[in-house]
Tab-separated table of C-alpha atoms in Angstrom:
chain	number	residue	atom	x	y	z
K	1	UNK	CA	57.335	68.308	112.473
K	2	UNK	CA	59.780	69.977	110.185
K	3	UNK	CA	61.664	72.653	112.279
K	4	UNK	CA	61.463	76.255	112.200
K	5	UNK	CA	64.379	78.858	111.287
K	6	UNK	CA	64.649	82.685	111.498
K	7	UNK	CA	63.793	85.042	109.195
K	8	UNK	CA	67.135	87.923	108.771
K	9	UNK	CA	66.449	90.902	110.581
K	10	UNK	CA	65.994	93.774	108.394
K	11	UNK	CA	64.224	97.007	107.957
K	12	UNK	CA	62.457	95.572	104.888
K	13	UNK	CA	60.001	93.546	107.305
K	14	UNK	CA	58.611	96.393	109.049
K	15	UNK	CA	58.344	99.450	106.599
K	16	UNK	CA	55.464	99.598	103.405
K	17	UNK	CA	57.349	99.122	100.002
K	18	UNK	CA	56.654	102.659	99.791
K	19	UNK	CA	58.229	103.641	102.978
K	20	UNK	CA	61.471	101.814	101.254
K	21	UNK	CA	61.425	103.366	98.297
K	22	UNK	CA	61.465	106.788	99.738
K	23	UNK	CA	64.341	105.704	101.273
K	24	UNK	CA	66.196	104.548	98.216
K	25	UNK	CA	65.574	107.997	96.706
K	26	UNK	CA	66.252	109.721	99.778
K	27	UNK	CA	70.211	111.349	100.504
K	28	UNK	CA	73.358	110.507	98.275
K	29	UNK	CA	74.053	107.268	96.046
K	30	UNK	CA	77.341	105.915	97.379
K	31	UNK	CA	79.236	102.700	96.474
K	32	UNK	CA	81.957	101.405	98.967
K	33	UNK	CA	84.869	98.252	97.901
K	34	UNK	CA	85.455	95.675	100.318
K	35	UNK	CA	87.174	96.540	103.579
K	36	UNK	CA	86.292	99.970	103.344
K	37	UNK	CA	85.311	101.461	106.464
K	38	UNK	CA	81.933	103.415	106.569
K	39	UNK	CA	82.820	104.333	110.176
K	40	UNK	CA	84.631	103.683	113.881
K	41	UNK	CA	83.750	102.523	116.997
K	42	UNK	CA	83.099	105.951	119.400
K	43	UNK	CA	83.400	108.198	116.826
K	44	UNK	CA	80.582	111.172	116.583
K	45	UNK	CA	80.024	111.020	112.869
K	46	UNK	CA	75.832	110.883	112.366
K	47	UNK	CA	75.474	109.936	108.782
K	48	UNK	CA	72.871	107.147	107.722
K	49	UNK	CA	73.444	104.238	105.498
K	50	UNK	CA	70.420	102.609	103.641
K	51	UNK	CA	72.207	99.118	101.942
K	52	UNK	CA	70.880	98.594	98.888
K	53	UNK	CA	72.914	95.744	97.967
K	54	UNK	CA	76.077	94.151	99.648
K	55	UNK	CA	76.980	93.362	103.157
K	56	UNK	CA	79.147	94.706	105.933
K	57	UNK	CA	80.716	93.658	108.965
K	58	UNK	CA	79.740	95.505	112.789
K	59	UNK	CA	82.537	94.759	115.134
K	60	UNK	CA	83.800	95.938	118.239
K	61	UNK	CA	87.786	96.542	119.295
K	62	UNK	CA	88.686	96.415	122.922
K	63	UNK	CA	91.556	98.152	124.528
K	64	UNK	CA	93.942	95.439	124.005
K	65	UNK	CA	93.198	95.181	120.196
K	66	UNK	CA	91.061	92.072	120.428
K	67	UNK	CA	88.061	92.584	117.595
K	68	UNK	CA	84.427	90.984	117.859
K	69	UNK	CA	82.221	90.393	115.073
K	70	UNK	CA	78.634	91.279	116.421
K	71	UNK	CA	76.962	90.965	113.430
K	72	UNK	CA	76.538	91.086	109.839
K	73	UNK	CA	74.198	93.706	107.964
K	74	UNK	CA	73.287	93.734	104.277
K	75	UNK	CA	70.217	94.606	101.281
K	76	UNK	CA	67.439	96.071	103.488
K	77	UNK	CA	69.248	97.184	106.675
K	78	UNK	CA	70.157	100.693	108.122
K	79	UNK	CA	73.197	101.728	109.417
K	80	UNK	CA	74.267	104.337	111.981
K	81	UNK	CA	69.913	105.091	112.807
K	82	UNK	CA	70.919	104.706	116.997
K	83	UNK	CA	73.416	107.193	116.681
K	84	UNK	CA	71.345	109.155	114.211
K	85	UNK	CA	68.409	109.151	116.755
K	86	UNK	CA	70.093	109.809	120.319
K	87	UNK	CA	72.572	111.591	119.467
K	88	UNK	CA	75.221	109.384	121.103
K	89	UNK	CA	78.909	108.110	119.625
K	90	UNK	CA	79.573	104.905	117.533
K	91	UNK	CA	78.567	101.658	119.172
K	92	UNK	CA	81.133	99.772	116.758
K	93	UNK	CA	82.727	99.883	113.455
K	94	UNK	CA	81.582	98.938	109.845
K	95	UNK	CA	82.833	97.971	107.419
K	96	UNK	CA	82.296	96.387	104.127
K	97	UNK	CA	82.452	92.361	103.419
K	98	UNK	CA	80.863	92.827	100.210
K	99	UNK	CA	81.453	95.979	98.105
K	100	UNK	CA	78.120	98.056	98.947
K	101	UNK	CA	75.342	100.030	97.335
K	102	UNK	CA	73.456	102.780	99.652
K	103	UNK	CA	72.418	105.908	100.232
K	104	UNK	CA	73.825	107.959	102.567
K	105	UNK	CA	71.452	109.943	104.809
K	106	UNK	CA	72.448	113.054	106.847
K	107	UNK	CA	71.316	113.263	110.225
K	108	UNK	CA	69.110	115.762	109.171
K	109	UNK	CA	67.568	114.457	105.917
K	110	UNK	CA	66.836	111.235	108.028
K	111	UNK	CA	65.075	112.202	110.527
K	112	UNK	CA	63.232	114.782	108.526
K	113	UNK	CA	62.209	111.497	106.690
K	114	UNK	CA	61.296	109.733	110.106
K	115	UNK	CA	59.220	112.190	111.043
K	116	UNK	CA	57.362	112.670	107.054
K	117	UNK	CA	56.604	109.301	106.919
K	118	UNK	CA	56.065	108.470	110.908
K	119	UNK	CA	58.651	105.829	110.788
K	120	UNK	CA	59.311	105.845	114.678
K	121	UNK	CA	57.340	102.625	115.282
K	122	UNK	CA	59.109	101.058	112.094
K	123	UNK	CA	62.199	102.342	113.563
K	124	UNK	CA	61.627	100.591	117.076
K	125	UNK	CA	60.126	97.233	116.026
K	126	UNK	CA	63.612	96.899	114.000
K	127	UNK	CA	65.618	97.871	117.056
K	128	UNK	CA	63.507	95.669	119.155
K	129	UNK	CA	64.476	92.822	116.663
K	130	UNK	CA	68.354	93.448	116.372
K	131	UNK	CA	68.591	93.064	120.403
K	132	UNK	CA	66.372	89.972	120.600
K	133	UNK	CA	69.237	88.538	117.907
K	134	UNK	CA	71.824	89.096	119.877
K	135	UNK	CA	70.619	87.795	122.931
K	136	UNK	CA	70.176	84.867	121.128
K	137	UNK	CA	73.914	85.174	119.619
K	138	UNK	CA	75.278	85.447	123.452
K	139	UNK	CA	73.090	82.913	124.652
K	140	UNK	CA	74.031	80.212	121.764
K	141	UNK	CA	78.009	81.211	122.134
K	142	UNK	CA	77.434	80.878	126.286
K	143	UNK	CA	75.826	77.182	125.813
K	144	UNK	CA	75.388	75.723	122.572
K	145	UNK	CA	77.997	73.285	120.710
K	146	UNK	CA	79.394	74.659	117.737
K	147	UNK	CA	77.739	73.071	115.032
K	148	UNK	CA	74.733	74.088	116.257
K	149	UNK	CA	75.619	77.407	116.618
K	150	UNK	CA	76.795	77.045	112.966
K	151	UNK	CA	73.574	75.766	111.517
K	152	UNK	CA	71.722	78.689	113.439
K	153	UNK	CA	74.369	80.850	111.841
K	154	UNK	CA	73.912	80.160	108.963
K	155	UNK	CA	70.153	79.860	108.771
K	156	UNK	CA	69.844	83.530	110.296
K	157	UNK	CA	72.281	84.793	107.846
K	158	UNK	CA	70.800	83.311	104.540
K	159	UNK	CA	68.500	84.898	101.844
K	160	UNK	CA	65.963	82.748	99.960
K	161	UNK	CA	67.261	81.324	96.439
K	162	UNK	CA	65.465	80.778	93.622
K	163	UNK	CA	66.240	76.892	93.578
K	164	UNK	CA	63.724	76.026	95.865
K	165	UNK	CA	61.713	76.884	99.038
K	166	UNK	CA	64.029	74.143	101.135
K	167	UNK	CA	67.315	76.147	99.990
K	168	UNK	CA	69.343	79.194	100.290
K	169	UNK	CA	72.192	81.055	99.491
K	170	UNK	CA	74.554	82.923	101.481
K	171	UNK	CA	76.515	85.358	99.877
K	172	UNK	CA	78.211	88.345	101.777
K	173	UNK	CA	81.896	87.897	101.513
K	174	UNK	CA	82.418	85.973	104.926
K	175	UNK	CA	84.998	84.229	105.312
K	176	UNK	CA	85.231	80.931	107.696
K	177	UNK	CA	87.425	82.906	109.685
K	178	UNK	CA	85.016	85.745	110.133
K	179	UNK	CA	82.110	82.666	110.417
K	180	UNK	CA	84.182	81.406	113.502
K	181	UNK	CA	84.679	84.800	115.240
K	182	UNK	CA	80.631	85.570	114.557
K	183	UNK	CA	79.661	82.479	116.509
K	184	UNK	CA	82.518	82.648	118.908
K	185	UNK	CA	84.120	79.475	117.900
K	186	UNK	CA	87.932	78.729	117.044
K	187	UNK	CA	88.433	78.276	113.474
K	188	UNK	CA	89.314	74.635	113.674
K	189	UNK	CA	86.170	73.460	115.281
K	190	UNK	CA	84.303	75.863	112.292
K	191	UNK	CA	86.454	74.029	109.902
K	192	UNK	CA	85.124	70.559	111.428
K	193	UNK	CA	82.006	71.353	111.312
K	194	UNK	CA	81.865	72.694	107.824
K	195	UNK	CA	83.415	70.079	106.496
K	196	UNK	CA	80.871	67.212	108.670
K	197	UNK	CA	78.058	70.021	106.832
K	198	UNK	CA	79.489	69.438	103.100
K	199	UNK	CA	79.735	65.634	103.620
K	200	UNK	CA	76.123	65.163	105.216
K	201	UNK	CA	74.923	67.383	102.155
K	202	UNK	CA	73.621	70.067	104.058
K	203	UNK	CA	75.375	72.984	102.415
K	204	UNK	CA	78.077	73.464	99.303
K	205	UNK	CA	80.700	75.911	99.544
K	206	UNK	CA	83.080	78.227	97.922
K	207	UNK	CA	85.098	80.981	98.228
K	208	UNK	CA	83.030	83.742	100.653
K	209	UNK	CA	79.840	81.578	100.090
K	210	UNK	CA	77.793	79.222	101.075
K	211	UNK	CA	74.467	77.475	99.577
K	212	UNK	CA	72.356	75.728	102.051
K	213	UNK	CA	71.284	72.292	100.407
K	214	UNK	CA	68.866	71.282	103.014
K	215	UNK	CA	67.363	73.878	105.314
K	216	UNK	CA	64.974	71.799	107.086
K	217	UNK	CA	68.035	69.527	108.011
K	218	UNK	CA	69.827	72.647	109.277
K	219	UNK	CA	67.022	73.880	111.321
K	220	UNK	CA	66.619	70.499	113.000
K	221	UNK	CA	70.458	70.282	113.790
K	222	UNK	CA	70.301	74.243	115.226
K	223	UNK	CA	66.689	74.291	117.050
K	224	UNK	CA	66.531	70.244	117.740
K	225	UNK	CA	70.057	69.261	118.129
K	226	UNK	CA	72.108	66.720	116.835
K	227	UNK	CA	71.669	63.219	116.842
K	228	UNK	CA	73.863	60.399	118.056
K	229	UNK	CA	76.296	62.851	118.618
K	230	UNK	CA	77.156	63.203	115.145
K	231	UNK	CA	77.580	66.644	115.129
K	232	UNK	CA	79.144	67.022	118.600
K	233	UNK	CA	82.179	68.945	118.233
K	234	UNK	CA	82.877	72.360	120.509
């Protein structure tokens, strides 16, 4: 039985298409470069970002300047909607891994929108969904080897190319060092297990991207586990 992989969280899967577009229309067009910052970790800024098209980075700093990537975030997702809804500072920072399309949403003008369209229920199943991910993130980085963790990565992160329904490409400007800090794993052992990926002929790579060859391969190594030990590294 071929083995299952996730489908990327985003806001896309629970709104109508004309829930979306409202959104698309809604607030100011903005486009952002790479490594721009759309905002900080505890600040009490309230805008909204709809992405339209690139990705971003959400990170925490600690106190000792150590950063964590949580997650990444790109077409379809929203942006600052917590803060937006309760009122409360920053969780983390953003910013942008690929340069960015959105619109940006006042707190106002969003929830105005919320409440015109009743998109509270949207609004929770896609909170719901972002914690069950990363539950799943801590629990993989707490027990899981990292070329599993890797394959699960990647799988989560991908979005459906037009070369076939068994592959996928992964384009959102991150790096292998920002791969290894998402899964929690030193950049040598990423390294390892890229390169084991690459020769097995489960993805291709190049600069910032990634195309998965063989996703039913990838699934099996992330949700099965690896066989023999080939893919054993931690």
């Amino acid at each position: 039985m071929t083995a299952a992989y996730p489908v990327r969280v985003s806001f896309t899967n629970h709104v109508t298409a004309a829930d979306w577009q409202a959104l698309q229309q809604a607030g100011q067009p903005v486009q952002l470069g790479r490594k721009h910052g759309l905002f900080l970790q505890d600040e009490q800024s309230r805008d909204v970002f709809v992405l339209l098209n690139g990705a971003v980075k959400v990170y925490r700093t600690e106190a000792n300047g150590s950063e964590t990537m949580l997650t990444v975030r790109s077409t379809g997702d929203l942006l600052g909607d917590i803060a937006a809804l309760d009122g409360t500072p920053r969780s983390a920072s953003v910013s942008v891994l690929r340069p960015v399309t959105a619109r940006k949403l006042t707190t106002e003008q969003f929830l105005k929108l919320v409440d015109d369209r009743d998109l509270h229920p949207a609004l929770r199943r896609y909170t719901n969904a972002r914690l069950r991910e990363s539950d799943e993130q801590r629990v993989e980085i707490a027990s899981l080897p990292v070329p599993q963790r890797l394959a699960r990565a990647l799988l989560r992160l991908a979005k459906a190319s037009p070369d076939g329904p068994n592959q996928a490409s992964l384009d959102l400007g991150l790096s292998q060092d920002g791969l290894a800090q998402l899964i929690g794993a030193s950049r040598n052992a990423v390294v390892t297990a890229i390169t084991r990926f690459r020769h097995d002929r489960l993805i291709a790579t190049a600069p910032r991207r990634f195309v998965l060859l063989d996703l039913g391969r990838l699934a099996r190594i992330g949700y099965s586990g690896p066989r023999s030990g080939s893919h054993s590294s931690t």
